PDB file of C-alpha atoms and ligand atoms in Angstrom:
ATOM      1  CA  UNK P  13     165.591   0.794  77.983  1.00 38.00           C
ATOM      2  CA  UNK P  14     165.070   4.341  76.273  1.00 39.00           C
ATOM      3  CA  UNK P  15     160.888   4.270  77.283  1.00 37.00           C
ATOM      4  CA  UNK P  16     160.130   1.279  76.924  1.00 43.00           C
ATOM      5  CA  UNK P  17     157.636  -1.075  78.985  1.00 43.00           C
ATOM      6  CA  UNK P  18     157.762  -4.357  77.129  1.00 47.00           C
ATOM      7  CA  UNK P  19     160.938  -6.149  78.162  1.00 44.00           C
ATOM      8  CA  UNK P  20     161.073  -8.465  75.835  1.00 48.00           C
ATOM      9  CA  UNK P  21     160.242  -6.652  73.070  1.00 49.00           C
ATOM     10  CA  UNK P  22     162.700  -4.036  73.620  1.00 48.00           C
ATOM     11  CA  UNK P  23     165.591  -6.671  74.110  1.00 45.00           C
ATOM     12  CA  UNK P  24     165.456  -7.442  70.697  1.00 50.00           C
ATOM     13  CA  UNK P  25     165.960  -3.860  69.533  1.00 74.00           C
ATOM     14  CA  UNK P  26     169.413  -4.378  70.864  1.00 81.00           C
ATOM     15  CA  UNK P  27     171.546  -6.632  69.367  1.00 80.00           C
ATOM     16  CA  UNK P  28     175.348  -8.006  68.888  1.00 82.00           C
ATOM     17  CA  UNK P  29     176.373  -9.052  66.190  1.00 79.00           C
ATOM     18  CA  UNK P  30     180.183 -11.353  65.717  1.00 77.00           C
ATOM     19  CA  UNK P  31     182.510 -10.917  63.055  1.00 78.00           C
ATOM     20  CA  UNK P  32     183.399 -14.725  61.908  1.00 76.00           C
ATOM     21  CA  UNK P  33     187.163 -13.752  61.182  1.00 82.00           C
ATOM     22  CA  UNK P  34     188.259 -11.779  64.015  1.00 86.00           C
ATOM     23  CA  UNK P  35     185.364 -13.104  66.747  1.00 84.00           C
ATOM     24  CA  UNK P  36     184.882  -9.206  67.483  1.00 85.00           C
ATOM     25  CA  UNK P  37     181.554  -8.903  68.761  1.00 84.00           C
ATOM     26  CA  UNK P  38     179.894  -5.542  67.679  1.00 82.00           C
ATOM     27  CA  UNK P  39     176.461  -4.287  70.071  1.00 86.00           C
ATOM     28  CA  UNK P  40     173.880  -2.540  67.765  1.00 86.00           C
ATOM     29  CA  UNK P  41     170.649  -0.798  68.155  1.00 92.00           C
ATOM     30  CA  UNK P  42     168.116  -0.596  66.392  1.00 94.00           C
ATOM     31  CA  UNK P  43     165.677   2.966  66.501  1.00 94.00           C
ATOM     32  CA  UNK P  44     162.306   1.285  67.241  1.00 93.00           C
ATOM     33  CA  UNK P  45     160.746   4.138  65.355  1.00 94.00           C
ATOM     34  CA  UNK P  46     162.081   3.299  62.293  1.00 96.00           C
ATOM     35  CA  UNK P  47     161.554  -0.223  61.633  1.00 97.00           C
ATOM     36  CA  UNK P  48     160.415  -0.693  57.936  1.00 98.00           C
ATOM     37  CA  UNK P  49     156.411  -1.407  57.879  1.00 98.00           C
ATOM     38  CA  UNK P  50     156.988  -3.501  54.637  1.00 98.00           C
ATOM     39  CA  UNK P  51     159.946  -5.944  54.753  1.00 98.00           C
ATOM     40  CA  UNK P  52     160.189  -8.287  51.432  1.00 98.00           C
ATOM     41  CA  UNK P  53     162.453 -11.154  50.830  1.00 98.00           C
ATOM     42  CA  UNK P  54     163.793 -13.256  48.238  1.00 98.00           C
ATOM     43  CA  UNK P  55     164.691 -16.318  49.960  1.00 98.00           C
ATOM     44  CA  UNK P  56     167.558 -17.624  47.552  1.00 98.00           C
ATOM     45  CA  UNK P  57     170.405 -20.384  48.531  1.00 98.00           C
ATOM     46  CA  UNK P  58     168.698 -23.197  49.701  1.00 98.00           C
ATOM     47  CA  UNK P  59     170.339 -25.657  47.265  1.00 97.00           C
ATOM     48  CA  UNK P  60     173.526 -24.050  47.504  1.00 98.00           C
ATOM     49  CA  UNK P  61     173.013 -24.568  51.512  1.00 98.00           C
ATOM     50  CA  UNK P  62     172.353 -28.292  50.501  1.00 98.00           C
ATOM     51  CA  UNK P  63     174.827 -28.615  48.327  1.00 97.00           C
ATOM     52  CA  UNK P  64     177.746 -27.612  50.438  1.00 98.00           C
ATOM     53  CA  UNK P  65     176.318 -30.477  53.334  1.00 98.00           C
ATOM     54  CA  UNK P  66     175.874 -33.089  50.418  1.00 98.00           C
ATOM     55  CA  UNK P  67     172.510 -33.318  50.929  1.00 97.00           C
ATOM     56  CA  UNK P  68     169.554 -33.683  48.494  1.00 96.00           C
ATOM     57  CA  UNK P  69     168.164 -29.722  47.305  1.00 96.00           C
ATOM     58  CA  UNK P  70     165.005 -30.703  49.093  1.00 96.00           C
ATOM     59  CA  UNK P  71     166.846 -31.127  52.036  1.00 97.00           C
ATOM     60  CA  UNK P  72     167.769 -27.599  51.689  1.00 98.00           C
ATOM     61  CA  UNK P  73     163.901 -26.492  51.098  1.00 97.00           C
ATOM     62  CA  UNK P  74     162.793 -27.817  54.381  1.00 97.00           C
ATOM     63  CA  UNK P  75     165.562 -26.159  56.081  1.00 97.00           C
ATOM     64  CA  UNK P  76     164.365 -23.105  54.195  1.00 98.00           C
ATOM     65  CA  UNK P  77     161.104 -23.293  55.785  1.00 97.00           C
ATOM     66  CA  UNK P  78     162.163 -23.525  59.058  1.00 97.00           C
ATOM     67  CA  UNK P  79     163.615 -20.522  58.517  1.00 98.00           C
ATOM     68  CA  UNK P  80     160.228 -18.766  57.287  1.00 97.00           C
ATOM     69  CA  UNK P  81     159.579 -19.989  60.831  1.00 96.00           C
ATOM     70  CA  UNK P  82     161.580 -17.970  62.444  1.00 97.00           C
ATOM     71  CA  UNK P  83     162.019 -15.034  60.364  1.00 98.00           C
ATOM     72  CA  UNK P  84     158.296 -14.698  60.548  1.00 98.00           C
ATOM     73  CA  UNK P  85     157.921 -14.421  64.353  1.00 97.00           C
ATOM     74  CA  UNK P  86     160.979 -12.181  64.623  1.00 98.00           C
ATOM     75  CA  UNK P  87     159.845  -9.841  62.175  1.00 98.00           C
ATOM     76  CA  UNK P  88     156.516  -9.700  64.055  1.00 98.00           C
ATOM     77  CA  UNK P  89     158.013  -8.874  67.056  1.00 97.00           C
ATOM     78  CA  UNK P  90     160.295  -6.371  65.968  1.00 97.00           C
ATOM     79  CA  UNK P  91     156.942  -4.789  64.526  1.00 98.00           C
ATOM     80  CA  UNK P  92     157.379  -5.256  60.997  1.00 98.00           C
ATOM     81  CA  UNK P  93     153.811  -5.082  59.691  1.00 98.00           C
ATOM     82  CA  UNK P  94     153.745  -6.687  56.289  1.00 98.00           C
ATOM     83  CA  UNK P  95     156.198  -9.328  55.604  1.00 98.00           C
ATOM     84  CA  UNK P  96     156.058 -10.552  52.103  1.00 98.00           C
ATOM     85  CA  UNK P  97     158.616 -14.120  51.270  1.00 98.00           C
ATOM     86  CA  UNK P  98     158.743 -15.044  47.943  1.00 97.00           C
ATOM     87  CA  UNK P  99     158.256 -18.500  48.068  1.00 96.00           C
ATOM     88  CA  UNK P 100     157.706 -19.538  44.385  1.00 96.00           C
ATOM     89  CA  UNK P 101     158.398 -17.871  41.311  1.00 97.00           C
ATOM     90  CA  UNK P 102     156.357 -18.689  37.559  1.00 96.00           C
ATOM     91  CA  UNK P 103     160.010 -19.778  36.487  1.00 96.00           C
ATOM     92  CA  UNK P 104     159.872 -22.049  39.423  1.00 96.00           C
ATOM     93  CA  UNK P 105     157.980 -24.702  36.948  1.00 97.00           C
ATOM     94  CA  UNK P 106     161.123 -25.123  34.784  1.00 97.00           C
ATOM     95  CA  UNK P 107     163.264 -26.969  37.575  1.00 96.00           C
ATOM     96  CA  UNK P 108     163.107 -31.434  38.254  1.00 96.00           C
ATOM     97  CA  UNK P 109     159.483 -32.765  38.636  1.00 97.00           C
ATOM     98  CA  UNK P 110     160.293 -34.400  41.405  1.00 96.00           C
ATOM     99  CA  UNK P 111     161.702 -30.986  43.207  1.00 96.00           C
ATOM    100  CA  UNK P 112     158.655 -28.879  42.119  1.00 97.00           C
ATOM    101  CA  UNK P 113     156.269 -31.342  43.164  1.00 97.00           C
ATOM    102  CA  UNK P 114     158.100 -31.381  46.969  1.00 97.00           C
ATOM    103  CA  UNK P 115     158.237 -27.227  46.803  1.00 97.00           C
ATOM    104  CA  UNK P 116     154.306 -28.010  46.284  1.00 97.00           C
ATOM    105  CA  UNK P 117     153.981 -29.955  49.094  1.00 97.00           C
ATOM    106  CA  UNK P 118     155.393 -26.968  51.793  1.00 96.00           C
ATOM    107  CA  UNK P 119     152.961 -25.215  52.511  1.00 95.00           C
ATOM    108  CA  UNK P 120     150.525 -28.660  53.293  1.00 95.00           C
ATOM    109  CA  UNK P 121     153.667 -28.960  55.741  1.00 94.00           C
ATOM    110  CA  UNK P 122     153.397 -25.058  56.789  1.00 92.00           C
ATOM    111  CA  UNK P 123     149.887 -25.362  57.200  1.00 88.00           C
ATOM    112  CA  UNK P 124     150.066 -28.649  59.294  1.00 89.00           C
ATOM    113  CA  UNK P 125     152.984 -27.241  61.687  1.00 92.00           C
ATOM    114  CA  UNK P 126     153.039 -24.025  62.029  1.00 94.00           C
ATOM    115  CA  UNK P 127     148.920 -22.095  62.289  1.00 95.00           C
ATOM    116  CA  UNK P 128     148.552 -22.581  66.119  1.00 95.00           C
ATOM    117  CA  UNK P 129     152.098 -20.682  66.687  1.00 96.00           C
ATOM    118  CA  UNK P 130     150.990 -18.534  63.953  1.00 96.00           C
ATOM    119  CA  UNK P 131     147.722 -17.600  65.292  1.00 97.00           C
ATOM    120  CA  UNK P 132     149.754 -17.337  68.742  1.00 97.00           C
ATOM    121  CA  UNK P 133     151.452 -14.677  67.248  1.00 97.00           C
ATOM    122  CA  UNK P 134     148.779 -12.970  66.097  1.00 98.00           C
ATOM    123  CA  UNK P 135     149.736 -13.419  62.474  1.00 98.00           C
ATOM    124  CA  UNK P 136     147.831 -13.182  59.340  1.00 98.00           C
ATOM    125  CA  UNK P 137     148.665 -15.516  56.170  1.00 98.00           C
ATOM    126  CA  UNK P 138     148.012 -13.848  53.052  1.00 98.00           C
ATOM    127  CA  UNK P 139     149.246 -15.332  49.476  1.00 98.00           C
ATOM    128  CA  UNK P 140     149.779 -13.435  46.252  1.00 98.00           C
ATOM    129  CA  UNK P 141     150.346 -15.335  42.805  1.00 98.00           C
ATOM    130  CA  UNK P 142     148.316 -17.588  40.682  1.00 98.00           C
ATOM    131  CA  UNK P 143     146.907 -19.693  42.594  1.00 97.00           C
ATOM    132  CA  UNK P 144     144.237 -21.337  41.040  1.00 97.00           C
ATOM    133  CA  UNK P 145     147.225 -23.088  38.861  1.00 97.00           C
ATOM    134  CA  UNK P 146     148.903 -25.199  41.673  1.00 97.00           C
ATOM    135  CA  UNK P 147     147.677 -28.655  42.638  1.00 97.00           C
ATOM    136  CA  UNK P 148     144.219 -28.927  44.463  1.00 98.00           C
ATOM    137  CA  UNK P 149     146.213 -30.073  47.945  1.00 97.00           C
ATOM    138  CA  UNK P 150     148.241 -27.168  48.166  1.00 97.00           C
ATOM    139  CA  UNK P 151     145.150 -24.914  47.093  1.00 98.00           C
ATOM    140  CA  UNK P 152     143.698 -26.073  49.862  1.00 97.00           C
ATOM    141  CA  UNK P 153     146.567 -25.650  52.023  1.00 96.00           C
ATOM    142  CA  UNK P 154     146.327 -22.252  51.424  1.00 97.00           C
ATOM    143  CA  UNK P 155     142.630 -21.427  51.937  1.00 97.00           C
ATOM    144  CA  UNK P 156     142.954 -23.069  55.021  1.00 96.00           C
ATOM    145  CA  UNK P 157     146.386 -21.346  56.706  1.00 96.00           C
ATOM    146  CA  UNK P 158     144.512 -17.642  55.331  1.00 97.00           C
ATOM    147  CA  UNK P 159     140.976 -18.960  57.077  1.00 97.00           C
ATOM    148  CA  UNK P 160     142.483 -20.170  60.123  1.00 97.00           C
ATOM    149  CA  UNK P 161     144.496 -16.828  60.927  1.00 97.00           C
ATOM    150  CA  UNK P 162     141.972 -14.340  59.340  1.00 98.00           C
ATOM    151  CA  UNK P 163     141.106 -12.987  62.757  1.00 98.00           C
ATOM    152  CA  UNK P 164     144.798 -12.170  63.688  1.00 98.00           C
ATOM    153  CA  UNK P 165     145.357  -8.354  63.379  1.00 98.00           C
ATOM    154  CA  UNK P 166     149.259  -8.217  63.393  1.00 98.00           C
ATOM    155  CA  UNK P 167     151.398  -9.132  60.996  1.00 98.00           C
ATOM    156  CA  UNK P 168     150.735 -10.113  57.486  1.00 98.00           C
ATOM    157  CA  UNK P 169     152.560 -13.087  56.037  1.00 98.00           C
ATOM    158  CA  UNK P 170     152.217 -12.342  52.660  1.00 98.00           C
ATOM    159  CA  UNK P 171     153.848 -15.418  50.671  1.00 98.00           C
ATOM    160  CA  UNK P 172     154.400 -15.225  47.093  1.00 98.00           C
ATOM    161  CA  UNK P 173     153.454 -18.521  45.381  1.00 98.00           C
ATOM    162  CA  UNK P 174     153.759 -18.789  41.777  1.00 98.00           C
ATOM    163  CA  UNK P 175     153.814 -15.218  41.513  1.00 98.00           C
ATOM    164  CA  UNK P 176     155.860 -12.988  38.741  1.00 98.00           C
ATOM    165  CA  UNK P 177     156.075  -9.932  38.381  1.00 98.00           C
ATOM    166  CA  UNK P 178     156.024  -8.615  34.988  1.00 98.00           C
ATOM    167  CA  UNK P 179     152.289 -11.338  34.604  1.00 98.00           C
ATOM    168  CA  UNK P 180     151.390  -9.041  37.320  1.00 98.00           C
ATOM    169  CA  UNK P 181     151.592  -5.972  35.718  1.00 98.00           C
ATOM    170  CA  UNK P 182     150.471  -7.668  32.073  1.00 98.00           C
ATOM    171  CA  UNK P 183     146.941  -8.874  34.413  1.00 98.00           C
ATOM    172  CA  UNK P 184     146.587  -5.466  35.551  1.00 98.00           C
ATOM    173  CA  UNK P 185     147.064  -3.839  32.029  1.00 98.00           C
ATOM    174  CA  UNK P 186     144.546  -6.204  31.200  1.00 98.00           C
ATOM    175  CA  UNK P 187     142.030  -5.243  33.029  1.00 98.00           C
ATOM    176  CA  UNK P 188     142.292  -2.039  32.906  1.00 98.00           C
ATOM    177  CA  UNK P 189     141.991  -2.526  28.569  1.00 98.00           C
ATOM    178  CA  UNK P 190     138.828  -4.139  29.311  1.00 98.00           C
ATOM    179  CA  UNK P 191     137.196  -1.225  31.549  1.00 98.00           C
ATOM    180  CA  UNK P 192     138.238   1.126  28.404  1.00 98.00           C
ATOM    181  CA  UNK P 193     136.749  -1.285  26.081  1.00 98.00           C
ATOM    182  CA  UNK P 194     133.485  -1.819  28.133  1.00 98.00           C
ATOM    183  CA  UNK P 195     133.311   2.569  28.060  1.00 98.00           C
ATOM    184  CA  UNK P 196     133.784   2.351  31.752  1.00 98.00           C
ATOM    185  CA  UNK P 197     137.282   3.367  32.260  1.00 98.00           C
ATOM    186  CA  UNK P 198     138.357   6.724  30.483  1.00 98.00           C
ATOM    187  CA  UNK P 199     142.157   6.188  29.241  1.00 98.00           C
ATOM    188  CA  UNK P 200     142.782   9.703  30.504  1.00 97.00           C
ATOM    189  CA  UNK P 201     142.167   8.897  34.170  1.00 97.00           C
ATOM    190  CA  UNK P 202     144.910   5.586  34.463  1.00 98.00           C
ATOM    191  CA  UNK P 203     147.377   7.099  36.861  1.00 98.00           C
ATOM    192  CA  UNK P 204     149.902   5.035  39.636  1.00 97.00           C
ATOM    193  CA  UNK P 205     146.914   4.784  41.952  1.00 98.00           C
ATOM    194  CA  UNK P 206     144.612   3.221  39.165  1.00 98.00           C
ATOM    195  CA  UNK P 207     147.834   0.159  38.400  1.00 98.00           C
ATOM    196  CA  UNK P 208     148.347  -0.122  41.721  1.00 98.00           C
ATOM    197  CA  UNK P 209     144.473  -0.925  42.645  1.00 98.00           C
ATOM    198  CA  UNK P 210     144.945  -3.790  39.756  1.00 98.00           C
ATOM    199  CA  UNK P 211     147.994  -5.186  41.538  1.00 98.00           C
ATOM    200  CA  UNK P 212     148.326  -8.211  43.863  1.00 98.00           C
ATOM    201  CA  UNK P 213     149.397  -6.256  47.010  1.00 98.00           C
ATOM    202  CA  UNK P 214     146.380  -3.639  46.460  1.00 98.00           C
ATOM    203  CA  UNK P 215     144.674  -5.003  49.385  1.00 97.00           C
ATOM    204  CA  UNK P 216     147.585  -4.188  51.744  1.00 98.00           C
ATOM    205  CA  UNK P 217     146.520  -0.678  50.774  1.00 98.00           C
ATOM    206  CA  UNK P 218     149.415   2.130  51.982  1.00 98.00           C
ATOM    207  CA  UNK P 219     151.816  -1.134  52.920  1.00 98.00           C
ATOM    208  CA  UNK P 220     151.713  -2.143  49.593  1.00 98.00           C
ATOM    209  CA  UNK P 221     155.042  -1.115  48.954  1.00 98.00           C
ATOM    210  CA  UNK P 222     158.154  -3.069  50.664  1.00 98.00           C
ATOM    211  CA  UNK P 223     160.313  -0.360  52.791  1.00 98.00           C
ATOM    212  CA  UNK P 224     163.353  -3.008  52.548  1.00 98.00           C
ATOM    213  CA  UNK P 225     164.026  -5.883  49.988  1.00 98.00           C
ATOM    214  CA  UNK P 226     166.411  -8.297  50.891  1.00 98.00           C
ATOM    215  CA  UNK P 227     168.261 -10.856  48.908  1.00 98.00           C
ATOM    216  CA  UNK P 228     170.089 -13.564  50.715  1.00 98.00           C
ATOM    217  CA  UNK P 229     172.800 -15.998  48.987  1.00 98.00           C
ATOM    218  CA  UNK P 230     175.026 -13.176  47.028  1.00 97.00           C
ATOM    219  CA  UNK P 231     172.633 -12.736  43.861  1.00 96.00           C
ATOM    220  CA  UNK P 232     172.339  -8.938  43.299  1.00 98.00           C
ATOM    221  CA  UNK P 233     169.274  -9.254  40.681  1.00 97.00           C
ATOM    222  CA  UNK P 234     165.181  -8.337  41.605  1.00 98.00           C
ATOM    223  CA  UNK P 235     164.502 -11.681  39.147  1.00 97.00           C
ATOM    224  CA  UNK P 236     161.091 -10.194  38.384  1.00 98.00           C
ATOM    225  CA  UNK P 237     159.587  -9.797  41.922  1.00 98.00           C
ATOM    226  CA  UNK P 238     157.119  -6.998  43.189  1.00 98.00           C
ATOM    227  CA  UNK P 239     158.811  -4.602  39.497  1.00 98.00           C
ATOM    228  CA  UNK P 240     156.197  -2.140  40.012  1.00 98.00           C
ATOM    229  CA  UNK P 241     156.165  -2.053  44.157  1.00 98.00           C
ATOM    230  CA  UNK P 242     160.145  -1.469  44.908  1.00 98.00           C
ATOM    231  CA  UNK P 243     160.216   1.195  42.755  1.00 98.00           C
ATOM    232  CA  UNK P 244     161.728   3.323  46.110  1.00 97.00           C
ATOM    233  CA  UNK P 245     162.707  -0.143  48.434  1.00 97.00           C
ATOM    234  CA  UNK P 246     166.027  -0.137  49.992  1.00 98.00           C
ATOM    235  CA  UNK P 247     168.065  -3.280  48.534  1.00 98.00           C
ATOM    236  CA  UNK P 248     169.715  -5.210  51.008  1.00 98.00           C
ATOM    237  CA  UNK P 249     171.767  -8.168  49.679  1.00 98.00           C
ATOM    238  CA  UNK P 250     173.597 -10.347  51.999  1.00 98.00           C
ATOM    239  CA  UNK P 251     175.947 -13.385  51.603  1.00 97.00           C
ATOM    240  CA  UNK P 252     173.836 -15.898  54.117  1.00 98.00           C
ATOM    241  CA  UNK P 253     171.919 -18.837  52.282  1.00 98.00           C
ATOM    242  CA  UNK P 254     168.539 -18.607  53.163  1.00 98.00           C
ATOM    243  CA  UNK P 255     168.612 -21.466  55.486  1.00 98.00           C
ATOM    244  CA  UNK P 256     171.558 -19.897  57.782  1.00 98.00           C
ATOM    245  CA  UNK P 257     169.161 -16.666  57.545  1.00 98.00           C
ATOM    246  CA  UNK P 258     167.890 -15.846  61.378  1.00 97.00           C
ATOM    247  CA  UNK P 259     166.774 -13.061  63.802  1.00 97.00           C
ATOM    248  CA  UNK P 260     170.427 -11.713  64.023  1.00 96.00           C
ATOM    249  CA  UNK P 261     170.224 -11.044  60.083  1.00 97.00           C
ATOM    250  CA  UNK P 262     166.931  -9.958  60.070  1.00 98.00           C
ATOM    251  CA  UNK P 263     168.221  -7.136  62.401  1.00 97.00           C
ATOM    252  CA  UNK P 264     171.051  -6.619  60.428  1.00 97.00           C
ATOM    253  CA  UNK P 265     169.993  -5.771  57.479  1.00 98.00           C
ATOM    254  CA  UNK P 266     166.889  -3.572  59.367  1.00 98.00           C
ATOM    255  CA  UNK P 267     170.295  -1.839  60.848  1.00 96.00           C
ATOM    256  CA  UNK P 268     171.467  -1.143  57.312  1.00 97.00           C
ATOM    257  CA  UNK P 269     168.000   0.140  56.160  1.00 98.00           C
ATOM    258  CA  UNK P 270     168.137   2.907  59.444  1.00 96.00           C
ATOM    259  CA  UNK P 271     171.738   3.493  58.628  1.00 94.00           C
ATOM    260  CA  UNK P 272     170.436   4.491  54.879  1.00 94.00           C
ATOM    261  CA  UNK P 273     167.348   5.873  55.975  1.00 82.00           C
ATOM    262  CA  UNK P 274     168.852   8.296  59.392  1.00 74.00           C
ATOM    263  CA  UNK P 275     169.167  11.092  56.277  1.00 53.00           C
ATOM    264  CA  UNK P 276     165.883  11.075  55.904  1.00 54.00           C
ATOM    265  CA  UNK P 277     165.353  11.496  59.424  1.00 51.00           C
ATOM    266  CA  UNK P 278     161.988  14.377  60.598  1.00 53.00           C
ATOM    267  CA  UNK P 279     160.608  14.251  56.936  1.00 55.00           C
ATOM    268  CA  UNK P 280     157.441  13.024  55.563  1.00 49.00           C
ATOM    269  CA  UNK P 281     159.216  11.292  52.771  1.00 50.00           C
ATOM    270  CA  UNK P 282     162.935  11.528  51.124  1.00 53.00           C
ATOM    271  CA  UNK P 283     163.535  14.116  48.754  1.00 49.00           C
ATOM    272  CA  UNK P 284     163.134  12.249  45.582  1.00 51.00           C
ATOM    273  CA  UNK P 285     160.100  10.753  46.171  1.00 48.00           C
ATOM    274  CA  UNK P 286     156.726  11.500  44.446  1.00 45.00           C
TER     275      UNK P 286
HETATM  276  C1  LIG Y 305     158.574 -22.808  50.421  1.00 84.45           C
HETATM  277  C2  LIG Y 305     160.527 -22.667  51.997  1.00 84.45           C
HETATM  278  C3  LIG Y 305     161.197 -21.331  52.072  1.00 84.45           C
HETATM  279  C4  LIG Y 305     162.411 -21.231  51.192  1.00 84.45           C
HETATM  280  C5  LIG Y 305     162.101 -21.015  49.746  1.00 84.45           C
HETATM  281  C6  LIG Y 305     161.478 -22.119  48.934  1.00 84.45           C
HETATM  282  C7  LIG Y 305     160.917 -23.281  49.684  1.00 84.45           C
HETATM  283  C8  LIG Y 305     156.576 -21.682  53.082  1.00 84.45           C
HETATM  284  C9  LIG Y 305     155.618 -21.806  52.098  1.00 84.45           C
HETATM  285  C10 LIG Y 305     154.193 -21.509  52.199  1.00 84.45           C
HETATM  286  C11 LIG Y 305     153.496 -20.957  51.133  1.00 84.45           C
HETATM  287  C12 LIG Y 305     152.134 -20.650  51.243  1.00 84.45           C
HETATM  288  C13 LIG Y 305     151.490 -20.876  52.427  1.00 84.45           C
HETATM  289  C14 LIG Y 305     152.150 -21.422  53.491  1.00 84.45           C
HETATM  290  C15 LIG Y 305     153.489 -21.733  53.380  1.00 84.45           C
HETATM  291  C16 LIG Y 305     156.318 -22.286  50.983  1.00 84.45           C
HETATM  292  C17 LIG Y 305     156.758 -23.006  48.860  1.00 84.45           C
HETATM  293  C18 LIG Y 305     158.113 -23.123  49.167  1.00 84.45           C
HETATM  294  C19 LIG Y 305     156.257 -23.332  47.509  1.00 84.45           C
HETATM  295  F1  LIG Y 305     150.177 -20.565  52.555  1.00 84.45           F
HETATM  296  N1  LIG Y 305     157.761 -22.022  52.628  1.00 84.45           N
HETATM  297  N2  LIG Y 305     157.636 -22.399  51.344  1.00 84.45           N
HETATM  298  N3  LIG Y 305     155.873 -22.573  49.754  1.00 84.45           N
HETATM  299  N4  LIG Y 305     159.932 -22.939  50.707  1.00 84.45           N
END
């Protein structure tokens, strides 16, 4: 195919997708040189996915992670470069005890399942959020699953864990007051480059901004993730829960992002950007 050495890798730049109602079966490609850098999802429908199987919400959580699973080594091998899941919100705190404290317990799980494919893959676990705030086994969790896979040098996993948005930019503002106040910061010289050095993504440097933000589940709302990063994402919203999520819809909606993005084809950057 079209150049390309690797054939496995370039298999999965073609795919078919099949239309449920009619069984048609549609063959797409994808343009290998387009595939966003920074892909960021908001995993949503896990307890709807439960609820329609009459099963426990939790039930639908562990589904949901296998599907991190998955998503996360497809992405990598399509050559996403950043993939960024948000995995727990600040509002996240308001649902049952007893589901909050199993949501806390995933990425123990992750961590005990899934490094040596991850590190296989060559991928790099990186969390953004507050983190010092969750409890000391899932802390540790963490460290661990970033330590462990700090040597790969493909793709980041960048998981969002207790992480909102808005607290984001309220930190950063922050910060920035108390350079002004300490005479160290000159008002006059806070630009986009000086906000987004205070944000959580900062050390992604120029893949700090998500190419393509998908929502799965139906909801059409951001729900205060990455405000100041998808300021020029392509939204892609699709019905799937997040557990029913795969490869296939992974490549879908990186088909609707080319479709969306072909206009822009042979320029540095679409017109209305800075
Ligand atoms: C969580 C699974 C995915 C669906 C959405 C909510 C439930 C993976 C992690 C994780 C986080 C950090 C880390 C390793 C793994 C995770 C939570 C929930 C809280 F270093 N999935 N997942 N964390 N879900």
């Amino acid at each position: 195919m079209r150049g390309c050495k690797d054939q496995w890798r370039c298999a999965v730049f073609s795919f078919s997708k099949k239309d449920q109602a009619t069984g048609e079966v549609t063959e797409r490609q994808l343009d290998d040189a387009n595939i966003p850098a920074h892909v960021a999802i908001i995993m949503d429908g896990n307890g709807r996915w439960a609820q329609q199987r009459h099963l426990p919400r939790i039930a639908g959580h562990k589904q949901g992670m296998n599907t991190v699973k998955t998503v996360a080594k497809a992405a990598s091998h399509l050559g996403v470069k950043v993939l960024t899941l948000y995995a727990f919100s600040t509002e996240n705190w308001k649902r049952p005890t007893a589901e909050v404290n199993y949501l806390m317990k995933l990425p123990v799980d992750f961590f005990g399942t899934f490094v040596p494919d991850l590190i296989k893959n060559n991928i790099r676990v990186k969390v953004m959020g507050y983190t010092d705030q969750l409890p000391v086994a899932t802390q540790k969790a963490v460290k661990d699953a970033i330590a462990d896979t700090a040597e790969c040098t493909g793709m980041v996993l960048n998981f969002a864990l207790n992480y909102g948005g808005r607290a984001e930019i309220v930190t950063a503002v922050q910060t920035l007051a108390q350079q002004v106040q300490a005479g160290t910061l000159d008002p006059a010289a806070i630009d986009d480059a000086a906000i987004d050095d205070q944000l959580m993504t900062s050390d992604l440097g120029d893949l700090r901004d998500p190419d393509l933000l998908i929502r799965t589940s139906g909801e059409e709302r951001l729900s205060n993730f990455m405000l100041w990063q998808v300021a020029y994402s392509e939204f892609v919203f699709t019905q799937q829960h997040w557990p029913d999520f795969d490869q296939t819809a992974l490549e879908e909606a990186i088909y609707e992002y080319q479709q969306r993005h072909r206009r822009y084809g042979g320029l540095a950057s679409e017109p209305e950007k800075k």
